[in-house]
Amino acid sequence: MKKLRNLLLVLLVATLLFGTISGCNTYSGGSTSTPDQSTEPTSSGTDNENDDNGSGTEQPTVKETTFTFVGDQPNTLNMILSVSNIDSHIFYLTSAMLFRPYDGVSYPEVCEDFTVSEDKTVYTYKLRDAQYSDGTPITAEHFAYYLLARLDPEMGSPMAADLINTYGFLNAAAYNAGECSREDVGIKALDEKTLEITLERPIATFDGKLDIYPLREEFVKEKGEALGGTPDDLEYSGPYILKEWVLDGYMDFVKNPTYIDADKSFPTTNIRMVISSDHNTRVTMFENGEVDCLMNVGNDYLDILKDYIEHNPGGGHQAIQFNRLNQDPAKAAILGNKNFRKALSYALNREAIVAATNPSSAPLTRLVSSNHAGIREDSLFTEDFTPNTVPAAGDVNKAKEYLDAALQELGYSSVSELPTLEYLTFEVPTYRLIAETVIDQWKQLLGLENISILLLPVPQAIQAMMTYDYDIYYTSLSSGDDPIEILSMWVTGGTVNDITGSGRNLFENEKYDELVAEAIVTFDRQKRMELLAEAEQIILEEGPIEPLIVDGIYYAVAPYVEGFVYSSDYYQFNYLVVNK
Amino acid sequence: MRRYIVRRFFISVVTVWTIATVCFFLLRLLPGNPFLSTTIMKQDMVDKMMRYYGLDKPLWQQYITYMGNLLRGDFGYSLKYAGRSVNYVIKSTFPTSAQLGMQALFFGIPTGTLLGIISAKRRGKELDYAFNALSVIGISVPSFIIAALLQYILGLKLGWFPVAQWKSFSHTILPTLTLSFGIIASHCRSMRTLMLEVDQQDYLKTARAKGLGETRIVFFHQIRNAIIPMITGLGTEIAGLLMGSYVVEKIFSIPGMGSYFVTSIQGLDYTMVLGLVVFQGTFVVFANFLVDILYVIVDPRIRIS
Amino acid sequence: MIRDNDIKNTDFKFIDIGSMDTESIVRPSTSYWPDVWMRLRRNRLAMTCLTIIAVLTLLAIFAPILSDYEYDATNLSKANLPPCAEHWFGTDSVGRDLWTRVWVGARVSLMVGLVGAIIPFVIGTIVGAIAGWFGGWIDMIIMRIIDVGLCIPSMIYVILIILYLGGGAKSLIVAMAIMGWMGSARGFRARVLQFKNREFALAAKTLGASPKRIVFRHILPNILGNIAVGLASFIPSVIFMEAGLSFIGLGIAPPMTSLGQLASDGAGKYRTFFYQFAIPSLVISIIIFAFFMFGNCLRDSLDPKLRDQMLINGRRGRKDMAGKKVSADE
């Protein structure tokens, strides 16, 4: 008995301690604005009655509705240092915009009206009355500061080059290089309601509809390093206010009554973004009805959710990059040899590779991907122009021909004489699988055995790429909104082409540079697209990259959600209604 | 005795400082920088960012600045997630990891120890074999496998517990079980071993010969002597568990600290890595310090000179 | 309670000591190690574990050689096939034969486990012995070095090792060595400490034995069992650690694979292709289990005080002087 009693005593103490510990409330879930999250299937719904929600854009703002979805946690909400479009998804919700893009079209928001000068270099915007959530009015100065801060060389913004390349504001490059002062830059607030933008030269792809946010200099200075870290370190002028951000847990947004178009759009009153990095968990939450939408459904679960998923094509490009600037002259010769590259490219059956490794993506055999507009705004570039390039299923015979030609040119009598080449890629599961598949296909179809895979964490891999310390690199590039964006990365001195800025370019082609330079200033849309198509053909033939895959994404939306629009840059909940 | 404590304390502080220093310089050996990501930037942009964060200054200068801040308890801001201070990350995620760890410990250690004692007393019988086998299984299966299995069977198929996230007590059950597996198993094994070792000691034979009851023997003599070696590893074990487990947190989508350890190193987020390492280091070093003192108190035979 | 009339003189029979052969040798004459081996051999569980390990090792060595498929040969049209006649373990998402991959992976896991355990174990033992025996400042410094080393995230130097040594099994072994020696050093030091102040050690010291002699001749034999058991338990821990590294993404470089890599790749797929998760997980768990279990049995065999119970009549029961069986309980 004594033994038993002592045993029980020990157990009791342990249980008490256990109980105390578990009583700690570190839980990240119980918020009053959301319905009870349990494992019961679907709609426990909100407490309020459902009105008859048609599909109209006008919603009574009294009713409380919540939209819960799984999304990616923003890296930072510091507008100046933000570099990823994951962050811009949130800015779209928390900040007012000069022009707000929705479903592919830009609509004026804070901008009432704008005029363009004759030579298309000066844009003058007239602003409406708008305010931040604390009542402070939004002025033109704030929009100007947003751009200027990102161009300021002392503020460390990584997007400066992007802004300069895309818009080419007057003296922006000089300012960023520290050669002139802020006042000299062609971004000025003429008065409280007038913003004037001056470009160095007219840009054909710029329609004047700047999707920029207002940013207050005093606020930025006050917050310092803490800017954008927590809900208190943000300014709110947009449709929603970030009420709570539990790190790695969720973000709660509540409708902002002071938003300029509060009564015309964003009918859902509460938004909860759940943060979960595990695909399995996300899918389970969707199946349980805990979330209404998944912004990204993992490849393994497409079958399970097949009734709810939609596909959005057109994401980043993945391509195989050959380093012709390799330090080893023998390797440099091989990697710079056009026939060698073509051999490796034609040997790959992109369709099969995509189906096996990443079904949400699509094969890519050219540089411009399938969601870019073409000759007309409603046509697709990829349909208007078909380059002469590798077929999506590959062509093994042609590949072998190319390989023979390459070996002959380079002076090798067989494939086994080639020096060992290293294939560098990121330490990410999908990339690893693609690497293994690609290498093996080359081995089986071309007999190329001297290739090894080097898997490195992202920073080390990119560092190696930036120091030209690789043979073959599996690169991933964003495709941008317009064909010109990706093509201008490869001009002499372009971002990817001359990544160290030292003047060594992976791709040097005068004709290509000419075509792109001309396209930038060609306002005739059709002519511009034709120039770009020609440039694309050149780089596909002579360039150092062989495109392989274009990312796509599958998202899942519950059937009771209306007005859902998917965008790769923004959470466009403008007319989203949850009919639970 | 007091001199010993003071000296150990001082040495602990020095150890933590060494950890911070070694980690600081070791991190810089890795090529790359925190700003290299899949968003391609030209070198001059990267340089500007390095300058903004003061990473272009000479290393020793950065070190001194960092140490100065550290003494004031300021771990700095993350380099990858602008605006997120390291202190804030620790403050937000540590309680979660700690709660999970403690639950696993408070469930696992007593259970494991108890099973070990029972196993030792029932040595050679079926119960011993069963516990033996189970405890070995418990430490044989890698934690991500256990986690996936528990999630699948208890969460998905049977629906007894929530599959993931950290929203209420029932959400904590599956991850706690996953972590406890290893704890129970290893403590069962070690307790059994130690009990058996002690069992054959002469003083126990004396006690039995004297006619003392078995219970008294077990509790007053056997367990106390057996526990001493077990305490050695306890400090590190506790500290390790409280720091969170990357695997469990990833699979169960728990907002804990464990994943930050991994992602911050993968992303070369210097300040975050250092902050977490110093935090963990302090914990571990002082946990060991306490355990060593406890050790000396409990076992008079071991006087570490 | 025993009452007087329960026991009578006639209940007792006088056994003449002359009728027993006091000089007879009850057990065959033997010394320590052969004794251990004999007991181990008789232990069914230990032999089973050894057999499992042997079988799996043989499979790891020969199965890929005898297989029709290469471990890295992709076949995109035959992706994700469940186990069937052609592919005993099925195929993975790019059509590679899992049977071959599992055994090639087992090769890596076993090799990394064995070599990656012995090296740090030896280092750790020596360091731990030095720290434990000499004590004082040496002990303090070594322990602090270990403290520091354990607190530095191992990921950092694993990445460094991969960068400078490539991603093969070699760098994994080095990584395991660096990660592993500290734990075993600590444990070993604790053991040495335990025995250092025991009476027999003090006696030897009084008699003037040198530290080296005391350690090797007196303390070590007591701990030898622990060393053997420790090693047998360390090997599976290393395999375990390697699986953990694979989960983070720091496993062996592709296209080579390991069991840990296969299991962690499969972990995300248990809903869709359960066999891709189950099979490697099962194999790696069995290997680890067999090693640990063997270690357990080894420990039991090594303890001389457990001989009586185990030797005669196997594990269960012992006989008393008259040859009758008594229970195995104390």
XYZ file of C-alpha atoms in Angstrom, chain B residues 109-263:
155
model
C 10.219 12.123 -17.488
C 7.986 10.808 -14.724
C 6.402 8.311 -17.084
C 9.719 7.145 -18.422
C 11.318 6.939 -15.019
C 8.391 5.056 -13.636
C 8.428 2.593 -16.483
C 12.133 2.173 -15.976
C 11.693 1.390 -12.298
C 8.901 -1.075 -12.977
C 10.927 -2.620 -15.739
C 13.881 -3.056 -13.454
C 11.839 -4.582 -10.672
C 10.095 -6.955 -13.025
C 13.304 -7.875 -14.681
C 13.147 -10.891 -16.878
C 9.392 -11.035 -16.989
C 7.066 -10.105 -19.813
C 6.545 -6.572 -18.576
C 10.249 -5.946 -18.742
C 10.495 -7.211 -22.269
C 7.506 -5.198 -23.332
C 8.741 -1.966 -21.823
C 12.196 -2.682 -23.087
C 11.005 -3.183 -26.618
C 8.677 -0.200 -26.532
C 11.301 2.084 -25.149
C 13.764 1.044 -27.773
C 11.156 1.585 -30.463
C 10.542 4.982 -28.977
C 14.076 6.100 -29.549
C 14.500 4.286 -32.816
C 11.989 6.080 -34.885
C 13.031 9.530 -36.104
C 10.747 12.208 -34.781
C 9.362 13.312 -38.108
C 8.181 9.789 -38.719
C 6.456 9.616 -35.349
C 4.932 13.006 -35.938
C 3.615 12.090 -39.365
C 2.231 8.797 -38.094
C 0.487 10.328 -35.094
C -0.914 13.046 -37.271
C -2.202 10.538 -39.754
C -3.631 7.964 -37.385
C -4.814 9.872 -34.355
C -5.534 13.104 -36.098
C -6.796 12.333 -39.529
C -8.124 8.815 -39.490
C -9.524 8.667 -35.981
C -10.100 12.359 -35.583
C -9.366 12.340 -31.881
C -7.099 15.345 -31.861
C -6.569 18.413 -34.006
C -4.026 17.775 -36.663
C -2.026 20.941 -36.438
C -1.663 24.476 -35.169
C -1.548 25.736 -31.651
C -4.931 26.958 -30.607
C -6.025 25.177 -27.493
C -4.920 22.490 -25.140
C -6.121 19.691 -27.366
C -3.900 21.059 -30.111
C -0.909 20.477 -27.932
C -1.523 16.808 -27.370
C -0.156 15.313 -30.569
C 3.058 17.350 -30.590
C 3.563 16.650 -26.896
C 3.168 12.945 -27.530
C 5.627 13.088 -30.387
C 8.245 14.760 -28.255
C 7.527 12.572 -25.244
C 8.161 9.390 -27.165
C 11.843 9.946 -27.185
C 11.929 11.214 -23.629
C 9.955 8.332 -22.191
C 11.975 5.835 -24.094
C 15.361 7.168 -23.121
C 14.468 7.703 -19.490
C 12.935 4.279 -19.226
C 16.101 2.753 -20.548
C 18.489 4.731 -18.475
C 16.486 4.395 -15.290
C 16.269 0.656 -15.775
C 19.994 0.406 -16.360
C 20.834 2.486 -13.382
C 18.419 0.671 -11.134
C 19.935 -2.636 -12.134
C 23.432 -1.406 -11.559
C 22.591 -0.127 -8.169
C 20.617 -3.267 -7.441
C 23.655 -5.419 -7.124
C 25.499 -3.051 -4.901
C 26.629 -4.300 -1.586
C 24.744 -1.773 0.416
C 21.510 -3.031 -1.024
C 22.405 -6.577 -0.128
C 23.077 -5.348 3.376
C 19.732 -3.620 3.477
C 17.960 -6.745 2.347
C 19.855 -8.858 4.795
C 18.844 -6.474 7.518
C 15.300 -7.275 6.608
C 14.200 -3.940 5.277
C 11.054 -4.003 3.222
C 11.457 -3.935 -0.535
C 9.551 -0.700 -0.925
C 11.777 1.112 1.454
C 14.782 -0.254 -0.274
C 13.540 0.805 -3.630
C 12.603 4.285 -2.668
C 15.165 5.218 -0.129
C 18.190 3.561 -1.555
C 17.834 2.382 -5.055
C 16.112 5.267 -6.713
C 18.137 7.924 -5.047
C 21.372 6.378 -6.066
C 20.170 5.643 -9.541
C 18.915 9.119 -10.158
C 22.253 10.792 -9.711
C 23.755 9.915 -13.057
C 20.465 10.706 -14.664
C 20.685 14.267 -13.464
C 23.823 14.875 -15.467
C 22.087 15.027 -18.773
C 18.971 16.650 -17.439
C 20.220 20.176 -17.784
C 21.002 19.923 -21.453
C 17.909 17.884 -22.092
C 15.607 20.466 -20.576
C 17.333 23.329 -22.310
C 17.233 21.515 -25.621
C 13.546 20.800 -25.378
C 12.608 24.296 -24.361
C 14.311 25.671 -27.424
C 11.817 24.006 -29.653
C 12.119 21.297 -32.210
C 12.267 22.264 -35.844
C 10.753 19.013 -36.968
C 7.758 18.989 -34.652
C 7.059 22.678 -35.163
C 7.174 22.355 -38.901
C 4.942 19.318 -39.129
C 2.371 20.567 -36.659
C 2.556 24.211 -37.755
C 3.415 25.458 -34.304
C 4.700 29.031 -34.044
C 7.734 28.184 -32.008
C 11.370 29.052 -31.858
C 12.787 25.863 -33.302
C 12.142 26.746 -36.896
C 13.830 30.106 -36.498
C 17.072 28.385 -35.660
C 17.053 26.596 -38.960
C 15.661 29.283 -41.238
